[in-house]
Coordinates of C-alpha atoms and ligand atoms in Angstrom, one line a residue:
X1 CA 0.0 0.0 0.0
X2 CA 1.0 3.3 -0.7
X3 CA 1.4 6.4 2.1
X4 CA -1.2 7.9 0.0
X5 CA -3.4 4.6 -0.2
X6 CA -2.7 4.3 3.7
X7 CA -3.9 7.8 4.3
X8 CA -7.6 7.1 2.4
X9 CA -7.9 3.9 4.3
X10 CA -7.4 5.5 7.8
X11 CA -10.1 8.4 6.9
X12 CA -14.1 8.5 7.8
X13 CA -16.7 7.3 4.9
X14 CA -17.5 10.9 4.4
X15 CA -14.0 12.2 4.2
X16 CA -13.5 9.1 1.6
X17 CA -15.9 10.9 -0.5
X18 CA -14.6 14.0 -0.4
X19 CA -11.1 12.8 -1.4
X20 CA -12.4 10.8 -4.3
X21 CA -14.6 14.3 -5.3
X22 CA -11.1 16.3 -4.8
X23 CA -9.2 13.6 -7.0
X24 CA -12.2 13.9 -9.6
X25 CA -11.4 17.7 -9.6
X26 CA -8.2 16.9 -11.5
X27 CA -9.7 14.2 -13.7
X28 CA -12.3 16.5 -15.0
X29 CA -9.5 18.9 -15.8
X30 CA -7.2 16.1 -17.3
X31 CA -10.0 15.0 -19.2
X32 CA -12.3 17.3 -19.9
X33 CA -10.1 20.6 -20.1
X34 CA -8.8 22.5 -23.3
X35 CA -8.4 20.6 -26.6
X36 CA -11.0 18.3 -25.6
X37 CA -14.1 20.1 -27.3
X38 CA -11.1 19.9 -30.8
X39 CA -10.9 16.2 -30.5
X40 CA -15.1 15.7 -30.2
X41 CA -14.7 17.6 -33.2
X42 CA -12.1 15.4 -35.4
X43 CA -13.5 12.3 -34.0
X44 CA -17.1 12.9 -35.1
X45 CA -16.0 14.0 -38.5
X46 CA -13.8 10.8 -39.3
X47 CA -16.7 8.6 -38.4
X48 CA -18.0 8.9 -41.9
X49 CA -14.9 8.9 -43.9
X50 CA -15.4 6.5 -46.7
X51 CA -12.5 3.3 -46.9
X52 CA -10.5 5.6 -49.0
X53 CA -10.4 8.4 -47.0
X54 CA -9.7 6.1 -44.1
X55 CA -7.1 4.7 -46.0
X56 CA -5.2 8.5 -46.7
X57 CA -5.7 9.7 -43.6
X58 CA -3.5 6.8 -42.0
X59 CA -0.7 6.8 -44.9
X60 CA -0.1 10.6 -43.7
X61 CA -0.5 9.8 -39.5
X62 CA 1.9 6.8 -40.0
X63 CA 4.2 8.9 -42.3
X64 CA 4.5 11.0 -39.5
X65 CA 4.8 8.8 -36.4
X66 CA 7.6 6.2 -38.1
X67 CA 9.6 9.7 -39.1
X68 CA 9.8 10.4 -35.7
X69 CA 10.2 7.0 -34.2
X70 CA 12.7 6.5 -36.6
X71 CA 14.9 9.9 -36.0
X72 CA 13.8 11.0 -32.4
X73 CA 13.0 7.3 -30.8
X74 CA 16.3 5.3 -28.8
X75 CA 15.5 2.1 -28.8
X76 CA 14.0 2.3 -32.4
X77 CA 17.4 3.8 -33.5
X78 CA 19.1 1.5 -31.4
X79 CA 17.1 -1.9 -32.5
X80 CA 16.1 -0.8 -36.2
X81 CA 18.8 -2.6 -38.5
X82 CA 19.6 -0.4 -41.3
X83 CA 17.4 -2.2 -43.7
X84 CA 14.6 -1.6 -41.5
X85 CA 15.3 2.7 -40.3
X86 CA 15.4 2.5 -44.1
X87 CA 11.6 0.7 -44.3
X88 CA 10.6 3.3 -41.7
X89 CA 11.8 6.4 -43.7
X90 CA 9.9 4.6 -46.7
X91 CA 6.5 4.0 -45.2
X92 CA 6.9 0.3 -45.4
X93 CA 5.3 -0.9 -41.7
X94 CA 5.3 -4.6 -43.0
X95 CA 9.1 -4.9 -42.9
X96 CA 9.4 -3.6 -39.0
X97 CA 10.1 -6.1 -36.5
X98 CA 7.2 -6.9 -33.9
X99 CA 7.9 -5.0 -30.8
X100 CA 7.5 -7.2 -27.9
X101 CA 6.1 -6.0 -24.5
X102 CA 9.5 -7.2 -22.5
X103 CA 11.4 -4.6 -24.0
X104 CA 8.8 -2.0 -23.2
X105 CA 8.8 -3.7 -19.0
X106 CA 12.2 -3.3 -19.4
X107 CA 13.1 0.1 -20.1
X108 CA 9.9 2.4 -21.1
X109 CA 12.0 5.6 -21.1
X110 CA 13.6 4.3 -24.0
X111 CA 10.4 5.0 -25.8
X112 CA 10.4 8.1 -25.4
X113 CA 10.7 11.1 -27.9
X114 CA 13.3 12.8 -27.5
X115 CA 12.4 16.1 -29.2
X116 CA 8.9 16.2 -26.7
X117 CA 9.1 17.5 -23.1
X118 CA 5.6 17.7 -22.2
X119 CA 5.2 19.0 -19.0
X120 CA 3.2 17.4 -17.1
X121 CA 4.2 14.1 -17.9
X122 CA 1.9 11.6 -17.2
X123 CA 2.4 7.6 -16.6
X124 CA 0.0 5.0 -16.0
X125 CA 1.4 1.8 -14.6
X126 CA -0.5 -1.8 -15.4
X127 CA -0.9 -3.7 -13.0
X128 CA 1.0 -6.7 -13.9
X129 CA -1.4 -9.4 -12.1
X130 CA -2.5 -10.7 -15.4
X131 CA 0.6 -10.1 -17.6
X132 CA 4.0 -8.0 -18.1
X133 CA 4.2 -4.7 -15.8
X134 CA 4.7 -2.0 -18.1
X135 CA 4.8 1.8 -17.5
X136 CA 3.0 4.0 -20.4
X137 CA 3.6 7.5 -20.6
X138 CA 1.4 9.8 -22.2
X139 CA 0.9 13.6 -22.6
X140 CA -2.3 15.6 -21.1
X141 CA -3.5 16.3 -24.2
X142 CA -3.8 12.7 -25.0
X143 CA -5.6 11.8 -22.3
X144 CA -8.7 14.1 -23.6
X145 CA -7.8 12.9 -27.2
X146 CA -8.5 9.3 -25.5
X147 CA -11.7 11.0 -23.1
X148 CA -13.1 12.4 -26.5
X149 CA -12.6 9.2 -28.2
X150 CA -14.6 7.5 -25.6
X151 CA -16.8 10.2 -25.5
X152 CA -18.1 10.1 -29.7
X153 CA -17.3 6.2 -30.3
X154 CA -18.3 4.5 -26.8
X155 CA -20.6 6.6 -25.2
X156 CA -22.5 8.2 -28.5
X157 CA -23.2 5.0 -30.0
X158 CA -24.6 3.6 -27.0
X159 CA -27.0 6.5 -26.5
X160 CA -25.4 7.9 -23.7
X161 CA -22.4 10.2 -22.2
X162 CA -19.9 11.1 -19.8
X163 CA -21.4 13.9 -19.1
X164 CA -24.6 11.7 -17.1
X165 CA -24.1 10.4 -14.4
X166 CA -22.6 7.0 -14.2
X167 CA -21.1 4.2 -12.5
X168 CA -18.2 2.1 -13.3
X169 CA -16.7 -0.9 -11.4
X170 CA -12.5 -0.9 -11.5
X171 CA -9.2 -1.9 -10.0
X172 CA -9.4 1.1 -7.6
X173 CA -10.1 -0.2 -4.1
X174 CA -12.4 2.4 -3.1
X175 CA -13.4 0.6 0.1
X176 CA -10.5 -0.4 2.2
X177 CA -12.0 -2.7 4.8
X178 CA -12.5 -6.9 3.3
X179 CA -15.1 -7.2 5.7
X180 CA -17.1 -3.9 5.1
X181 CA -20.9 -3.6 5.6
X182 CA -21.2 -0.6 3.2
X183 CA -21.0 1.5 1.8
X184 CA -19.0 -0.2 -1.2
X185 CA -19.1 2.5 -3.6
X186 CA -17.7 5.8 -3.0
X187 CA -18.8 9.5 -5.0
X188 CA -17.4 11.6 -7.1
X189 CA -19.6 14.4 -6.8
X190 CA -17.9 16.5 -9.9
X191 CA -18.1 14.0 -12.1
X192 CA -21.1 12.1 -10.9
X193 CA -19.5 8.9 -10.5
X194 CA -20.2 5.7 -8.7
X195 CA -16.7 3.8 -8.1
X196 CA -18.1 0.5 -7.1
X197 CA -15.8 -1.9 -5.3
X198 CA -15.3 -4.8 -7.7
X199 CA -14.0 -6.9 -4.6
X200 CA -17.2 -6.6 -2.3
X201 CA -20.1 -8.1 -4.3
X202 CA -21.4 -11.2 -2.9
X203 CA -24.9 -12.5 -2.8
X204 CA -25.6 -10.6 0.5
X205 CA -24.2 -7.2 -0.3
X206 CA -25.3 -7.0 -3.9
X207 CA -28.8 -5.0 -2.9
X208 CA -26.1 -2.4 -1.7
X209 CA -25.0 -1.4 -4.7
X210 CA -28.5 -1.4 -6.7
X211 CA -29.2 1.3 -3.9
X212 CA -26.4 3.4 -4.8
X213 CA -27.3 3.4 -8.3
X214 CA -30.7 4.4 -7.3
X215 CA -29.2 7.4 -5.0
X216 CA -27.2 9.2 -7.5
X217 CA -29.6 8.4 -10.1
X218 CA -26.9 6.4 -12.1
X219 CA -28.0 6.4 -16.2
X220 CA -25.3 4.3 -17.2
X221 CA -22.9 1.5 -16.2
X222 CA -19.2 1.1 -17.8
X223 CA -16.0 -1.3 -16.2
X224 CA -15.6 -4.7 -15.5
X225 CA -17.6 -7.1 -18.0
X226 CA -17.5 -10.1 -14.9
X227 CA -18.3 -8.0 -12.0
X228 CA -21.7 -6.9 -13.8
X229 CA -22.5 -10.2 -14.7
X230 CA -22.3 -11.4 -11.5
X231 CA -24.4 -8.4 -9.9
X232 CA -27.2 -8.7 -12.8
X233 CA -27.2 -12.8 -11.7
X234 CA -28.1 -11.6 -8.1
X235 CA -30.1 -9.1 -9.5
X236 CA -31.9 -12.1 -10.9
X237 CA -32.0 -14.4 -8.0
X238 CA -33.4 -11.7 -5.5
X239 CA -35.7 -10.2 -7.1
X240 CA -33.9 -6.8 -7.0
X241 CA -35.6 -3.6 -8.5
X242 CA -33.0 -1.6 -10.5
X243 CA -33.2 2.1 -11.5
X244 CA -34.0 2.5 -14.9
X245 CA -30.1 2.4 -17.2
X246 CA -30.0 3.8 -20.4
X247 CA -26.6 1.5 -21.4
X248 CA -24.1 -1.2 -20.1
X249 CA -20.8 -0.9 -21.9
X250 CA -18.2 -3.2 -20.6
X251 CA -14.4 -3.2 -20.8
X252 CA -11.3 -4.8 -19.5
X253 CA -12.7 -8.4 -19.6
X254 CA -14.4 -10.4 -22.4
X255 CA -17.7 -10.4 -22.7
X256 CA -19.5 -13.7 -23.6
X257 CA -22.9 -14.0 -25.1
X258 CA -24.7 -15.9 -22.5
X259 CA -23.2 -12.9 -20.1
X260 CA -24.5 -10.3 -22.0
X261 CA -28.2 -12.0 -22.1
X262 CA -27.9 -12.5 -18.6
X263 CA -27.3 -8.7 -18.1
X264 CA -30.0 -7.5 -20.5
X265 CA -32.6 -8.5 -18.5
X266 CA -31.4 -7.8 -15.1
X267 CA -30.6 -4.1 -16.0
X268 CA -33.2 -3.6 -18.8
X269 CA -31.3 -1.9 -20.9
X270 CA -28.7 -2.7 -23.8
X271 CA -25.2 -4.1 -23.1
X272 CA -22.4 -2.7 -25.5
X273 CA -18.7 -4.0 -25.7
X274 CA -15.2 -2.0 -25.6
X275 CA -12.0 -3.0 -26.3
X276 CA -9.1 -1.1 -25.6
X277 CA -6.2 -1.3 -23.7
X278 CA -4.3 0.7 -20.8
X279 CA -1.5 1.4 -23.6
X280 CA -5.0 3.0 -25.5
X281 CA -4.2 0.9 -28.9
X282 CA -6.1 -0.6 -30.5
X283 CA -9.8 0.8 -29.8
X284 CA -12.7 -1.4 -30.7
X285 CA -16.4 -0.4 -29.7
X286 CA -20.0 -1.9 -30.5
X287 CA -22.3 0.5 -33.1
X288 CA -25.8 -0.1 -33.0
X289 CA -26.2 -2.8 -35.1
X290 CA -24.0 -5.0 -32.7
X291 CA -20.5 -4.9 -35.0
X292 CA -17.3 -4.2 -33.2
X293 CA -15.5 -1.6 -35.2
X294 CA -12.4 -0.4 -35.5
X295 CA -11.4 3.1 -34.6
X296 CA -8.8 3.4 -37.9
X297 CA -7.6 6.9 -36.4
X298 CA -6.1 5.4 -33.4
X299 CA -4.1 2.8 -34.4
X300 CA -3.4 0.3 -37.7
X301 CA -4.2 -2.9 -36.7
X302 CA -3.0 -6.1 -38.1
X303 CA -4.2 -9.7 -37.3
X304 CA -1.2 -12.3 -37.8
X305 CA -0.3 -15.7 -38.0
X306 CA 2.5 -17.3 -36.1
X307 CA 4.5 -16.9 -39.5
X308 CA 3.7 -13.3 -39.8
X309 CA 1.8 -12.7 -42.7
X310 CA -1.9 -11.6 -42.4
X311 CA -4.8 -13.0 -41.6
X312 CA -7.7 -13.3 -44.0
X313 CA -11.8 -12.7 -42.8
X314 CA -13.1 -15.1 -40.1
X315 CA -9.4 -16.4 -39.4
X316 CA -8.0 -16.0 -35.9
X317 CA -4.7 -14.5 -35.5
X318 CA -2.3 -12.3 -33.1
X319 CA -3.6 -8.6 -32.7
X320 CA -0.1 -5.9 -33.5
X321 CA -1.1 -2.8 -33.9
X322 CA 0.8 0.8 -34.5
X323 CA -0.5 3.5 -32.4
X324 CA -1.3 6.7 -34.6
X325 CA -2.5 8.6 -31.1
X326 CA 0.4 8.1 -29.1
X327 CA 2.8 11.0 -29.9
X328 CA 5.3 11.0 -26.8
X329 CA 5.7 7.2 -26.3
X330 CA 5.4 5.5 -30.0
X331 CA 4.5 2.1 -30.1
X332 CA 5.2 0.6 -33.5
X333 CA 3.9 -3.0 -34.6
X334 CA 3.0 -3.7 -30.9
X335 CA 2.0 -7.1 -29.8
X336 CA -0.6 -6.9 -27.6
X337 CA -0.8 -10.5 -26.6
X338 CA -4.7 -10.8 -27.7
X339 CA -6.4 -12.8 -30.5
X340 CA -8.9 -11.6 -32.9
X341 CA -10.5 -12.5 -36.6
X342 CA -11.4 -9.9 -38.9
X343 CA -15.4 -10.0 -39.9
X344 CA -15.1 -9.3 -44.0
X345 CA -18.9 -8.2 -44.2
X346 CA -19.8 -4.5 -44.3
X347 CA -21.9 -3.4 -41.2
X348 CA -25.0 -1.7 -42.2
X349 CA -24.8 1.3 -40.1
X350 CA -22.5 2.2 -43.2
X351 CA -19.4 3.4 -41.2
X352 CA -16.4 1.9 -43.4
X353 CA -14.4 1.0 -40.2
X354 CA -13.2 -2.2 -40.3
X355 CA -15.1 -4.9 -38.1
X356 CA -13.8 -7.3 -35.7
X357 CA -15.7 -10.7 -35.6
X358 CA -14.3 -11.8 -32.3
X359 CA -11.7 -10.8 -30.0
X360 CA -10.7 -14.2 -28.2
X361 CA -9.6 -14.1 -24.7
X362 CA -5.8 -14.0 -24.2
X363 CA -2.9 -16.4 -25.2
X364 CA -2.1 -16.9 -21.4
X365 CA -5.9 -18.0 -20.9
X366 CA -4.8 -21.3 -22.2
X367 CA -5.1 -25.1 -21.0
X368 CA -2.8 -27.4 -22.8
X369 CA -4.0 -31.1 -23.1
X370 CA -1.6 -34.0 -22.0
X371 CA -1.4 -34.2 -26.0
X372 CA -0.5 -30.7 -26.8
X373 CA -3.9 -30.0 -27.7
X374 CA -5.0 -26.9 -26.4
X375 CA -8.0 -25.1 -25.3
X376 CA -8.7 -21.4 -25.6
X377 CA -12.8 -21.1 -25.6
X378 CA -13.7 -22.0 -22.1
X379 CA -17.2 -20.4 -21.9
X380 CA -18.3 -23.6 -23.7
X381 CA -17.7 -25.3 -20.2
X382 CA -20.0 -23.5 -18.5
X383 CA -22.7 -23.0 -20.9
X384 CA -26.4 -23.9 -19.8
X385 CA -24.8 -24.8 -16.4
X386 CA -27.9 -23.0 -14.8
X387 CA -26.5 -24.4 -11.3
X388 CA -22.8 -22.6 -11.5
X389 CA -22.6 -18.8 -10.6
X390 CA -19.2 -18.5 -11.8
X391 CA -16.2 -20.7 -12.9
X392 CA -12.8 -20.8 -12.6
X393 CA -10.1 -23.3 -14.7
X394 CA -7.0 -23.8 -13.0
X395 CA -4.4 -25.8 -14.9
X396 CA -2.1 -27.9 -12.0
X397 CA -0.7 -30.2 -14.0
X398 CA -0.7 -31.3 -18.0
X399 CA -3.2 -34.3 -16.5
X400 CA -4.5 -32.5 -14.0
X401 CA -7.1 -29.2 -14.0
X402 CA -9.2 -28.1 -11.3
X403 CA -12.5 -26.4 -11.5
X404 CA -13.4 -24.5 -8.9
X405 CA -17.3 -22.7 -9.3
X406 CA -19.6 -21.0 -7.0
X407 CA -22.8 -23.1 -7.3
X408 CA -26.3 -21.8 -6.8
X409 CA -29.0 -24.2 -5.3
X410 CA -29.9 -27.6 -6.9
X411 CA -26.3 -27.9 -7.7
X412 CA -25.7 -31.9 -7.6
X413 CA -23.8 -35.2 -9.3
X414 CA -24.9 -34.7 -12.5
X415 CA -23.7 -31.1 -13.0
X416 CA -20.2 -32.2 -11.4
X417 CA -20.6 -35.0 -14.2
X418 CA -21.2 -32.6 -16.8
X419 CA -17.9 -30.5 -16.1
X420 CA -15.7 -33.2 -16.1
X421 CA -17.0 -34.3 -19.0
X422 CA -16.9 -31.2 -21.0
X423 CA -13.2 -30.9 -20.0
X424 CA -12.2 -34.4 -20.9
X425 CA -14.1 -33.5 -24.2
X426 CA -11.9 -31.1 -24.9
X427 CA -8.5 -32.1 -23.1
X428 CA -8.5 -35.5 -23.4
X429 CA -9.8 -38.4 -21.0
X430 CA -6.4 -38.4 -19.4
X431 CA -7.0 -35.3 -18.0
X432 CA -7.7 -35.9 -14.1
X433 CA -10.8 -33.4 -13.4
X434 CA -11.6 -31.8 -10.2
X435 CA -14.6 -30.1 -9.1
X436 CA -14.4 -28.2 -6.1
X437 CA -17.3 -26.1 -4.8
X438 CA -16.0 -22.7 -3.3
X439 CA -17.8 -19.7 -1.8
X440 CA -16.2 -17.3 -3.4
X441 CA -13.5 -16.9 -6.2
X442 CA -10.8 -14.4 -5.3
X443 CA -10.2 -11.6 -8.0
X444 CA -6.5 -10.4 -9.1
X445 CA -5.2 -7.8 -7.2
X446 CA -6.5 -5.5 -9.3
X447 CA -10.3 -6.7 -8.7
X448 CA -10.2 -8.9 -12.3
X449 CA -11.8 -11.8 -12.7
X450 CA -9.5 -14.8 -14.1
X451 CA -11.1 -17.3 -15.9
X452 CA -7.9 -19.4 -16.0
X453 CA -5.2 -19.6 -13.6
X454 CA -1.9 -21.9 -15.2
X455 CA -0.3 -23.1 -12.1
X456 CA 2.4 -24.5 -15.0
X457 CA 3.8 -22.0 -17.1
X458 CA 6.9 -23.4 -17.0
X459 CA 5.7 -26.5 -19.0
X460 CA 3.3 -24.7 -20.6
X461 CA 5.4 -22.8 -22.0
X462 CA 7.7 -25.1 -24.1
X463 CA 4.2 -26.5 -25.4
X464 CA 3.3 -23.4 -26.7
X465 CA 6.5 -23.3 -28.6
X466 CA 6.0 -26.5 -30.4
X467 CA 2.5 -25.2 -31.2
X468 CA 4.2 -21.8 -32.8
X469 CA 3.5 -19.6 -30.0
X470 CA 6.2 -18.6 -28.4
X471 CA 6.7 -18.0 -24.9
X472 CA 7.1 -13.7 -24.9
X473 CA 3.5 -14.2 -26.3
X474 CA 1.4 -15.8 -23.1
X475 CA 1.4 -12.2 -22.0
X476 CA -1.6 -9.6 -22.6
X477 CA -2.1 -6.2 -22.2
X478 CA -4.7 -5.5 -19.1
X479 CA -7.7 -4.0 -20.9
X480 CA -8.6 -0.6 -20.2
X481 CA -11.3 1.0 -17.9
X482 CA -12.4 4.4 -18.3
Ligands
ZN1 ZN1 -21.7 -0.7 -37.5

């Protein structure tokens, strides 16, 4: 814990409220302050470029960003062979090596332009619990690019805005105490914000935060894809009356059909995905016709195979992408250790941004079979298990992988039965499978649910090798939450 974390926990509820209000202060500055109305602006504009306006507007961005990466950059002038600087000067992305997120973890200031001393500079630091610690630094005024973004692709599409009041479930432990009896959310009266504590809700405290939302008459929900799909199952369960919501839009964790059916009906209202990242590339959102697209001003994404060369429509494949928003701290062909296909059909909304089918949970949220085989699409496990609140795969051995789950009532043999069998479906029948009933699966540090825990990386590892995956790769990027 920090002094300044250590502070907070030692103060009174009220006091707690008035710090996050304080703290909000600045964020509604950082945000929200000059150049942010210019960005709304651009943003909305580009929305309707057509695939060949698109298509100019990120020759001259990336022009621009490999220039400087190439002449102001260290560890791109270091790296770069002279073949490649050469590439760079030319425009040619395709030759440039992938950048891998070690070298980032290992020295981030060598990212940094040279030529830019923004003042002040600002770093966010991931969290690390569910891949490599890295430390991104950004400039103020991309922070309200970023806001902005949110603001006309996010927000917009989904009928709503920052500027209603909201609520959003993050990593921020906004209640200190484990064993608190409320209240689990705390205010941030400038910005009329809910920070719900993702690490609280359990069946008998989930009433508590359906009576904040009704308080500060919360309109809309964003954060943590699990933590509102547990709340709407409780929801569900007791009966609970919710405020009317005008949106859900979820980030940092994948959202699965049967979750987002699940939430529909407990919060009455329509559930919209984000994906983006703390490093703020690439940036995907939901339009109203239900097609995740693309923001093409934000980054250039490509979806590779293990050998490198692009992916076609409906074929799954690494995500690299090359920010075009990130001026102080270029990342160029950056592997952001998530999978994704490419959907080849135009959305009828009639944006031309490109469309992602699926984004597929993480290279490191994979079980390897005794065999080699391996298993990334875990929902399947669960599905139609009416009896299991929420599941958890933990690898402990190639032969061996326990499930733990929170069961409802009526949970019995035959469920139990159906697990193992699903597993041994997909792993193999000489994979041991336990079940283990728990009360309550512990979240990462940073309040994130894991749907897979690999208690073998070390054999895993090698595995993944053979399989053309290397090992750098069983690392994401924590997702972002606004
Ligand atoms: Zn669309």
């Amino acid at each position: 814990m920090s002094r300044l974390e250590g502070l907070y926990a030692r103060m009174p509820v009220w006091a707690q409220h008035a710090a996050v209000s304080t703290y909000g202060l600045y964020w509604y500055w950082l945000r929200f302050g000059p150049g942010y109305r210019r960005y709304i602006k651009a943003y909305t504009e580009r929305e309707r470029f057509s695939s060949k306006e698109w298509q100019a507007w990120q020759q001259r961005q990336l022009h621009r960003v490999l220039q400087a990466a190439a002449t102001h950059v260290p560890f791109y002038q270091r790296s770069w062979s002279k073949a490649e600087k050469a590439a760079a000067l030319a425009d040619r992305l395709e030759e440039l090596p992938v950048l891998e997120k070690e070298a980032i973890r290992a020295n981030p200031a060598a990212f940094l332009r040279r030529d830019m001393h923004p003042w002040p500079r600002l770093s966010f630091h991931t969290s690390g619990s569910t891949g490599t610690p890295i430390v991104s630094f950004t400039t103020v005024q991309e922070v309200r690019g970023s806001m902005a973004l949110r603001e006309v692709r996010s927000a917009r599409w989904a009928g709503v805005s920052f500027q209603m009041p909201r609520a959003i479930f993050s990593g921020r432990l906004v209640e200190p105490d484990p064993e608190s009896k409320g209240p689990l959310y705390r205010f941030n009266l400038i910005e009329r914000q809910a920070y719900l504590s993702a690490f609280h809700l359990r069946a008998d405290t989930a009433s508590f935060y359906v009576d904040a939302l009704r308080k500060h008459r919360i309109q809309w929900l964003t954060g943590y894809a699990v933590s509102y799909y547990v709340l709407a199952k409780f929801i569900l369960e007791q009966g609970l009356k919710v405020p009317p919501l005008k949106a859900v839009i979820t980030t940092s964790e994948k959202l699965l059909p049967e979750m987002r059916q699940v939430m529909q009906v407990a919060y009455g209202c329509r559930v919209y995905e984000e994906y983006s990242t703390v490093e703020n590339v690439p940036f995907a959102s939901e339009c109203q016709r239900g097609r995740l697209h693309v923001s093409p001003d934000v980054a250039i994404v490509e979806i590779l195979r293990p050998d490198g060369t692009p992916c076609q429509s409906d074929e799954m494949g690494e995500v690299v992408t090359t920010s075009l928003v990130r001026e102080y701290q270029p990342l160029i062909r950056y592997r952001v250790g998530d999978c994704a296909m490419w959907d080849g059909t135009p959305c009828p909304c009639g944006r031309a941004m490109p469309v992602l089918k699926e984004v597929v949970g993480r290279i490191e949220d994979l079980v390897i079979g005794p065999d080699g085989r391996q298993m990334v699409r875990l929902d399947h496990i669960f599905r139609g298990q009416l009896h299991v609140r929420e599941g958890q795969i933990i690898q402990e051995a190639l032969e061996r992988v326990r499930v733990k789950i929170v069961a409802t009532d009526g949970f019995g043999p035959a469920d139990t039965l159906k697990i193992i069998y699903r597993v041994q479906q997909r792993l193999g029948l000489g994979v041991e499978v336990i079940v283990e009933p728990v009360n309550e699966i512990p979240r990462t540090a940073a309040g994130k649910f894991q749907a897979v825990v690999s208690l073998l990386r070390e054999q895993v590892a090698p595995e993944a090798e053979r399989m053309g995956i290397s090992p750098p790769r069983l690392q994401s990027t924590p997702r972002r939450t606004t």
